[in-house]
């Protein structure tokens, strides 16, 4: 299955849903946080600016009124009392400056003019220098010159701790966005994992139906679907079993009639065809039942004795089946399913090669390998996987002697999956085929002297 490539401009866009939702949520929260902080900052700036200028106007008006009413000799002693952080008073004409003012200086000049009133004209100038400096020149009612020396300050300096608060808030947004995405996407991950491992025939845990309403509803629907699939599979087996039972009776009658009938030209062919039909019906039902191989309980068996018993059964009937290497030990498995798998593999080797050899070994990770080897013609490499599917047979085997039903390997493959084993086919060096059954997940290797 091919997937549509994303546009070239979206290469930096995350591929997973979790990452995309995380980026969207984090970006949205961050932008909203920055906008909120900007609005609050501007509102505080405007309020502080209004309060500062109103306070400047009132303080200057009060100070000028005091100095104007004091006798000239006493004014100098009051100057230090009337000085503030950003402005002070000087008795005298002050320093000549530049009458051109910037917008901020013009606003300060308008506040000073309003503070002095129309009776005391004011001239505000910018004094050159490294520091921003304004001087307002006016004349008191007795003709004495007075200079207001203004050093404007910033309206609202930022606190030293404010950047740390902003960083802490962004970290909190990051954690909240990550937690929210984890809570939102985790049910989807669990649902995908459950769908990927869906097997109604295995006793796997059901999907948890707890959590938010939507998640619980999806989990309930998934579990109900799983139950329906299991019911459909069970009904399939029952239908095939019923068909097999109903077909075997007329097939048996037809075989008896053909055998008891007088000799005719096609008698043997008819009996052989009926036998193949009967075999096909039985194998079809066996394939359907193999999907329910896990109904058998797992038991502890001795692997060497199990394989030797199987080999002896074949040898008693004159079949060329041998066991060259068998490691000792005990395993826990479903013996009937394992016997059916090995029987199908051995029968397949006998059918196409005339003999079969069994090898059993263990790997370091306790995986048990059971190999059925033969020296037949083998299988083309491009058909090794295909022959494990139902009703698939090689072209040169479609004859009445060796053709079979095409279900033996498919049954072995399905039973292997039911016990968590893996069945693979390989061609041998020098000719022949190797059918390898690898057990590990479902079968625990035990010491032979264990209880």
Coordinates of C-alpha atoms in Angstrom, one line a residue:
X1 CA 0.0 0.0 0.0
X2 CA 1.4 3.4 -1.0
X3 CA 1.0 6.6 1.0
X4 CA 0.5 10.0 -0.5
X5 CA 3.6 12.2 0.1
X6 CA 3.0 15.5 1.9
X7 CA 3.7 18.8 0.1
X8 CA 7.2 20.0 0.0
X9 CA 6.4 23.0 2.2
X10 CA 5.2 20.8 5.1
X11 CA 8.5 18.9 5.7
X12 CA 8.9 20.6 9.1
X13 CA 5.4 19.7 10.1
X14 CA 5.4 16.8 12.6
X15 CA 4.2 13.4 11.3
X16 CA 2.5 12.1 14.4
X17 CA -0.9 13.3 15.6
X18 CA 0.5 13.7 19.2
X19 CA 3.2 16.0 18.0
X20 CA 0.9 18.0 15.8
X21 CA -1.7 18.5 18.5
X22 CA 1.1 19.4 21.0
X23 CA 2.5 22.1 18.6
X24 CA -0.9 23.5 18.0
X25 CA -2.0 23.6 21.6
X26 CA 1.4 25.0 22.8
X27 CA 1.5 27.6 20.1
X28 CA -2.1 28.7 20.8
X29 CA -1.5 28.9 24.6
X30 CA 1.8 30.7 24.1
X31 CA 0.3 33.3 21.8
X32 CA -2.7 33.8 24.1
X33 CA -0.3 34.2 27.1
X34 CA 1.9 36.8 25.2
X35 CA -1.2 38.7 24.1
X36 CA -2.6 38.7 27.6
X37 CA 0.7 39.9 29.1
X38 CA 1.0 42.6 26.4
X39 CA -2.5 43.9 27.1
X40 CA -1.8 44.0 30.9
X41 CA 1.5 45.6 30.4
X42 CA 0.0 48.4 28.1
X43 CA -2.8 48.9 30.5
X44 CA -0.4 49.3 33.5
X45 CA 1.8 51.5 31.4
X46 CA -1.0 53.9 30.5
X47 CA -2.3 53.9 34.1
X48 CA 1.1 54.6 35.6
X49 CA 1.8 57.3 33.0
X50 CA -1.4 59.0 33.8
X51 CA -0.8 58.9 37.6
X52 CA 2.8 60.1 37.1
X53 CA 1.9 63.1 35.1
X54 CA -1.1 64.0 37.3
X55 CA 1.2 63.7 40.4
X56 CA 3.9 65.9 38.6
X57 CA 1.3 68.6 37.8
X58 CA -0.1 68.7 41.4
X59 CA 3.3 68.6 43.1
X60 CA 4.8 71.4 40.8
X61 CA 1.7 73.5 41.3
X62 CA 1.9 73.2 45.1
X63 CA 5.7 73.8 45.1
X64 CA 5.4 77.0 42.9
X65 CA 2.6 78.3 45.1
X66 CA 4.7 77.8 48.2
X67 CA 7.8 79.5 46.7
X68 CA 5.8 82.4 45.3
X69 CA 4.3 83.2 48.7
X70 CA 7.6 82.9 50.7
X71 CA 9.8 85.9 51.2
X72 CA 12.8 85.9 48.9
X73 CA 15.4 85.3 51.7
X74 CA 13.5 82.1 52.9
X75 CA 13.1 80.4 49.5
X76 CA 16.5 78.8 49.4
X77 CA 15.9 76.9 52.6
X78 CA 12.8 75.3 51.1
X79 CA 14.3 74.1 47.9
X80 CA 15.6 70.8 49.4
X81 CA 12.2 70.1 50.9
X82 CA 10.4 70.6 47.5
X83 CA 12.9 68.5 45.4
X84 CA 11.8 65.1 44.1
X85 CA 13.6 62.2 42.5
X86 CA 12.9 63.4 38.9
X87 CA 12.8 67.2 39.3
X88 CA 14.1 70.0 41.5
X89 CA 14.0 73.8 41.7
X90 CA 16.8 76.3 41.1
X91 CA 16.6 80.0 42.0
X92 CA 17.9 81.8 39.0
X93 CA 17.5 81.8 35.2
X94 CA 19.0 78.3 34.7
X95 CA 20.9 77.1 31.6
X96 CA 20.0 78.1 28.1
X97 CA 18.8 75.2 26.0
X98 CA 17.0 74.2 22.8
X99 CA 13.4 75.2 22.5
X100 CA 12.5 72.3 20.2
X101 CA 10.9 69.5 22.1
X102 CA 10.1 65.8 21.3
X103 CA 6.6 64.5 22.0
X104 CA 7.4 63.2 25.5
X105 CA 9.0 66.6 26.4
X106 CA 6.0 68.4 25.0
X107 CA 3.7 66.4 27.2
X108 CA 5.8 67.2 30.3
X109 CA 5.9 70.9 29.2
X110 CA 2.0 71.0 29.0
X111 CA 1.7 69.6 32.5
X112 CA 4.1 72.2 33.9
X113 CA 2.2 75.0 32.1
X114 CA -1.1 73.8 33.6
X115 CA 0.6 73.7 37.0
X116 CA 1.8 77.3 36.8
X117 CA -1.4 78.7 35.4
X118 CA -1.8 81.6 33.0
X119 CA -0.4 84.1 35.5
X120 CA 3.2 82.7 35.3
X121 CA 4.3 82.1 31.7
X122 CA 6.7 79.1 31.3
X123 CA 9.3 78.4 28.7
X124 CA 10.5 74.8 28.5
X125 CA 13.8 73.9 26.8
X126 CA 15.9 70.8 26.2
X127 CA 19.3 71.0 27.8
X128 CA 22.0 69.2 25.8
X129 CA 24.0 66.4 27.5
X130 CA 24.3 62.7 27.9
X131 CA 21.3 62.4 30.2
X132 CA 17.9 63.5 29.2
X133 CA 17.4 66.9 30.8
X134 CA 14.6 69.6 30.6
X135 CA 14.4 73.0 32.2
X136 CA 11.3 75.1 32.7
X137 CA 12.0 78.8 33.1
X138 CA 9.4 81.1 34.7
X139 CA 9.3 84.3 36.8
X140 CA 7.6 84.5 40.2
X141 CA 5.1 87.3 41.0
X142 CA 7.9 89.5 42.6
X143 CA 10.0 89.2 39.5
X144 CA 12.5 86.6 40.8
X145 CA 13.5 84.0 38.2
X146 CA 12.8 80.3 38.9
X147 CA 14.0 77.2 37.1
X148 CA 12.4 73.8 37.3
X149 CA 15.1 71.2 36.5
X150 CA 13.4 68.0 35.2
X151 CA 15.1 64.6 34.7
X152 CA 12.4 62.4 33.1
X153 CA 12.5 58.7 34.1
X154 CA 11.0 55.6 32.6
X155 CA 7.3 55.3 33.3
X156 CA 7.3 51.7 34.5
X157 CA 10.6 49.8 35.0
X158 CA 10.4 46.0 34.8
X159 CA 11.0 44.1 38.0
X160 CA 14.1 41.8 38.1
X161 CA 12.0 38.8 38.9
X162 CA 9.5 39.2 36.1
X163 CA 11.6 37.3 33.4
X164 CA 11.8 34.3 35.7
X165 CA 8.0 34.4 36.2
X166 CA 7.5 34.5 32.4
X167 CA 9.9 31.5 31.9
X168 CA 8.1 29.6 34.7
X169 CA 4.8 30.2 33.0
X170 CA 6.0 29.0 29.7
X171 CA 7.4 25.8 31.3
X172 CA 4.1 25.3 32.9
X173 CA 2.3 25.7 29.6
X174 CA 4.8 23.2 28.0
X175 CA 4.1 20.6 30.7
X176 CA 0.3 21.1 30.6
X177 CA 0.3 20.8 26.8
X178 CA 2.3 17.6 26.9
X179 CA 0.1 16.1 29.6
X180 CA -3.0 17.1 27.7
X181 CA -1.7 15.5 24.5
X182 CA -0.7 12.4 26.3
X183 CA -4.2 12.0 27.8
X184 CA -5.8 12.7 24.4
X185 CA -3.6 10.4 22.2
X186 CA -3.0 7.5 24.6
X187 CA -6.4 6.0 24.1
X188 CA -5.8 6.1 20.3
X189 CA -2.5 4.4 20.8
X190 CA -4.1 1.7 23.0
X191 CA -6.9 1.2 20.4
X192 CA -4.4 0.9 17.5
X193 CA -2.3 -1.6 19.5
X194 CA -5.5 -3.6 20.3
X195 CA -6.5 -3.6 16.7
X196 CA -3.1 -4.6 15.5
X197 CA -3.0 -7.6 17.8
X198 CA -6.7 -8.4 17.3
X199 CA -7.2 -12.2 17.6
X200 CA -10.6 -13.2 19.0
X201 CA -9.3 -16.8 19.5
X202 CA -6.6 -15.8 21.9
X203 CA -7.2 -15.1 25.6
X204 CA -5.8 -11.6 25.3
X205 CA -6.9 -8.8 27.8
X206 CA -9.9 -6.8 26.6
X207 CA -9.5 -3.1 25.9
X208 CA -10.1 -1.1 29.1
X209 CA -13.5 0.6 29.0
X210 CA -12.7 3.3 31.6
X211 CA -11.8 6.9 31.0
X212 CA -13.7 9.8 29.4
X213 CA -17.1 9.1 27.8
X214 CA -15.9 9.1 24.2
X215 CA -12.9 6.9 25.0
X216 CA -15.0 4.4 27.0
X217 CA -17.6 4.3 24.2
X218 CA -14.9 3.6 21.6
X219 CA -13.4 0.8 23.8
X220 CA -16.9 -0.7 24.4
X221 CA -17.6 -0.7 20.6
X222 CA -14.2 -2.3 19.9
X223 CA -14.7 -5.0 22.5
X224 CA -18.2 -5.7 21.1
X225 CA -16.7 -5.9 17.5
X226 CA -14.2 -8.4 18.8
X227 CA -16.9 -10.5 20.4
X228 CA -18.9 -10.5 17.1
X229 CA -15.8 -11.6 15.1
X230 CA -15.2 -14.4 17.6
X231 CA -18.9 -15.4 17.3
X232 CA -18.7 -15.3 13.5
X233 CA -15.6 -17.5 13.5
X234 CA -17.3 -20.0 15.8
X235 CA -20.3 -20.0 13.6
X236 CA -18.1 -20.7 10.6
X237 CA -16.6 -23.7 12.3
X238 CA -20.0 -25.0 13.3
X239 CA -21.3 -24.5 9.7
X240 CA -18.3 -26.3 8.2
X241 CA -18.7 -29.1 10.7
X242 CA -22.3 -29.5 9.9
X243 CA -21.6 -29.5 6.2
X244 CA -18.9 -32.1 6.7
X245 CA -21.2 -34.3 8.7
X246 CA -24.0 -34.0 6.1
X247 CA -21.6 -34.6 3.1
X248 CA -19.8 -37.5 4.6
X249 CA -22.9 -39.7 4.7
X250 CA -23.8 -39.4 1.0
X251 CA -20.2 -39.7 0.0
X252 CA -19.9 -42.9 2.1
X253 CA -23.0 -44.3 0.5
X254 CA -21.8 -43.4 -3.0
X255 CA -18.4 -45.2 -2.3
X256 CA -20.2 -48.3 -1.0
X257 CA -22.5 -48.4 -4.1
X258 CA -19.5 -47.9 -6.4
X259 CA -17.5 -50.7 -4.7
X260 CA -20.5 -53.1 -4.7
X261 CA -21.5 -52.3 -8.2
X262 CA -20.5 -54.4 -11.1
X263 CA -17.2 -53.6 -12.7
X264 CA -17.3 -50.8 -15.2
X265 CA -14.5 -48.7 -16.8
X266 CA -14.5 -45.7 -14.5
X267 CA -15.2 -47.5 -11.3
X268 CA -11.7 -46.9 -9.8
X269 CA -11.7 -43.3 -10.9
X270 CA -15.0 -42.7 -9.3
X271 CA -14.0 -44.2 -6.0
X272 CA -10.8 -42.2 -6.1
X273 CA -12.7 -39.0 -6.8
X274 CA -15.1 -39.6 -3.9
X275 CA -12.1 -40.2 -1.6
X276 CA -10.6 -36.9 -2.6
X277 CA -13.9 -35.1 -2.0
X278 CA -14.1 -36.7 1.4
X279 CA -10.5 -35.8 2.2
X280 CA -11.1 -32.2 1.1
X281 CA -14.2 -31.9 3.3
X282 CA -12.2 -33.2 6.3
X283 CA -9.2 -30.9 5.7
X284 CA -11.5 -27.9 5.2
X285 CA -13.1 -28.5 8.6
X286 CA -9.7 -29.1 10.1
X287 CA -8.4 -25.8 8.8
X288 CA -11.4 -24.0 10.2
X289 CA -11.0 -25.7 13.6
X290 CA -7.2 -24.8 13.6
X291 CA -8.2 -21.2 14.2
X292 CA -9.5 -22.3 17.6
X293 CA -6.4 -24.3 18.6
X294 CA -6.1 -22.3 21.8
X295 CA -9.1 -24.1 23.4
X296 CA -6.7 -26.9 24.3
X297 CA -5.1 -26.3 27.7
X298 CA -1.3 -26.1 27.8
X299 CA 0.5 -29.0 29.6
X300 CA 4.0 -29.9 30.5
X301 CA 5.6 -32.6 28.2
X302 CA 9.0 -34.0 27.8
X303 CA 10.1 -32.9 24.3
X304 CA 12.4 -35.8 23.6
X305 CA 9.8 -38.4 24.5
X306 CA 7.2 -36.5 22.5
X307 CA 9.3 -36.5 19.3
X308 CA 10.4 -40.1 19.7
X309 CA 6.8 -41.3 20.2
X310 CA 5.8 -39.4 17.0
X311 CA 8.7 -40.9 15.1
X312 CA 8.0 -44.5 16.3
X313 CA 4.4 -44.1 15.2
X314 CA 5.5 -43.4 11.6
X315 CA 8.2 -46.1 11.7
X316 CA 5.6 -48.7 12.8
X317 CA 3.7 -48.1 9.6
X318 CA 6.9 -48.4 7.5
X319 CA 7.5 -44.7 6.9
X320 CA 11.0 -43.4 6.6
X321 CA 11.0 -40.9 9.5
X322 CA 14.0 -40.4 11.8
X323 CA 15.1 -38.1 14.6
X324 CA 18.8 -37.2 14.3
X325 CA 19.2 -34.6 17.0
X326 CA 16.8 -34.1 19.9
X327 CA 17.7 -31.9 22.9
X328 CA 16.4 -33.2 26.2
X329 CA 14.2 -31.1 28.4
X330 CA 10.6 -30.3 29.2
X331 CA 8.3 -27.7 27.7
X332 CA 4.8 -26.3 28.4
X333 CA 2.7 -26.3 25.2
X334 CA -0.5 -27.6 23.7
X335 CA 0.5 -31.1 22.7
X336 CA -2.4 -31.9 20.3
X337 CA -1.8 -28.7 18.4
X338 CA 2.0 -29.3 18.3
X339 CA 1.4 -33.0 17.2
X340 CA -0.9 -31.9 14.4
X341 CA 1.7 -29.3 13.2
X342 CA 4.5 -31.8 13.1
X343 CA 2.3 -34.5 11.5
X344 CA 1.3 -32.2 8.7
X345 CA 5.0 -31.2 8.1
X346 CA 6.1 -34.8 8.2
X347 CA 3.3 -35.9 5.8
X348 CA 4.3 -33.2 3.4
X349 CA 7.9 -34.3 3.5
X350 CA 6.9 -37.9 2.9
X351 CA 4.6 -37.0 0.1
X352 CA 7.2 -35.1 -2.0
X353 CA 10.5 -36.7 -0.8
X354 CA 9.6 -40.1 0.6
X355 CA 11.4 -39.5 3.9
X356 CA 11.6 -37.0 6.7
X357 CA 14.2 -36.1 9.4
X358 CA 13.5 -34.3 12.7
X359 CA 15.9 -32.1 14.6
X360 CA 15.2 -30.3 17.9
X361 CA 17.5 -27.7 19.5
X362 CA 17.3 -24.8 21.9
X363 CA 18.7 -21.3 21.5
X364 CA 20.3 -19.2 24.3
X365 CA 17.0 -17.3 24.8
X366 CA 15.1 -20.6 25.5
X367 CA 13.5 -20.6 22.1
X368 CA 12.8 -24.2 20.9
X369 CA 13.5 -25.0 17.2
X370 CA 11.9 -28.0 15.7
X371 CA 13.0 -28.7 12.1
X372 CA 11.5 -31.2 9.7
X373 CA 13.9 -31.8 6.8
X374 CA 13.7 -33.7 3.5
X375 CA 15.7 -34.2 0.3
X376 CA 12.9 -33.6 -2.2
X377 CA 12.9 -31.1 -5.0
X378 CA 12.2 -28.1 -2.7
X379 CA 10.0 -25.1 -3.5
X380 CA 10.9 -22.1 -5.6
X381 CA 12.0 -19.2 -3.4
X382 CA 9.2 -17.0 -4.7
X383 CA 6.5 -19.5 -3.5
X384 CA 7.9 -20.3 0.0
X385 CA 5.3 -18.0 1.6
X386 CA 2.5 -18.7 -0.8
X387 CA 2.3 -22.4 -0.1
X388 CA 1.5 -21.6 3.5
X389 CA -1.8 -20.1 2.4
X390 CA -4.9 -22.3 2.0
X391 CA -5.6 -24.2 -1.2
X392 CA -2.2 -23.2 -2.7
X393 CA -0.4 -26.0 -4.4
X394 CA 2.6 -26.1 -6.8
X395 CA 1.8 -26.7 -10.4
X396 CA 3.9 -29.9 -10.7
X397 CA 2.0 -31.4 -7.7
X398 CA -1.5 -31.2 -9.2
X399 CA -2.0 -34.9 -9.7
X400 CA -4.0 -37.6 -8.1
X401 CA -1.0 -39.2 -6.4
X402 CA 0.7 -36.2 -4.7
X403 CA -1.6 -33.3 -5.1
X404 CA -3.4 -33.3 -1.8
X405 CA -5.9 -30.6 -0.8
X406 CA -3.5 -27.7 -0.4
X407 CA -4.5 -27.3 3.3
X408 CA -1.8 -29.2 5.2
X409 CA 0.7 -26.4 5.4
X410 CA -2.0 -23.8 5.9
X411 CA -3.3 -25.8 8.9
X412 CA 0.2 -26.1 10.3
X413 CA 0.7 -22.3 9.8
X414 CA -2.5 -21.4 11.6
X415 CA -2.0 -23.8 14.5
X416 CA 1.5 -22.4 14.9
X417 CA 0.1 -18.9 15.2
X418 CA -2.4 -20.1 17.8
X419 CA 0.4 -21.2 20.1
X420 CA 2.5 -18.1 19.5
X421 CA 5.0 -20.1 17.3
X422 CA 6.5 -19.2 14.0
X423 CA 6.6 -21.6 11.0
X424 CA 9.0 -20.8 8.1
X425 CA 10.0 -22.8 5.0
X426 CA 13.6 -22.8 3.6
X427 CA 15.3 -24.6 0.8
X428 CA 18.2 -26.8 1.9
X429 CA 21.7 -26.6 0.4
X430 CA 22.0 -29.6 -1.9
X431 CA 18.3 -29.9 -2.5
X432 CA 15.3 -30.4 -0.2
X433 CA 13.2 -28.4 2.2
X434 CA 13.4 -27.3 5.8
X435 CA 10.3 -26.6 7.8
X436 CA 11.3 -24.7 10.9
X437 CA 9.0 -24.3 13.9
X438 CA 10.3 -21.7 16.4
X439 CA 8.7 -21.6 19.9
X440 CA 9.5 -19.0 22.4
X441 CA 6.7 -16.7 23.6
X442 CA 4.1 -19.2 24.4
X443 CA 6.2 -22.1 25.6
X444 CA 8.5 -22.0 28.7
X445 CA 11.5 -24.2 28.8
X446 CA 11.7 -26.2 32.2
X447 CA 14.4 -28.4 33.6
X448 CA 13.8 -32.1 33.2
X449 CA 13.9 -32.7 37.0
X450 CA 11.5 -29.9 37.8
X451 CA 8.1 -30.5 39.4

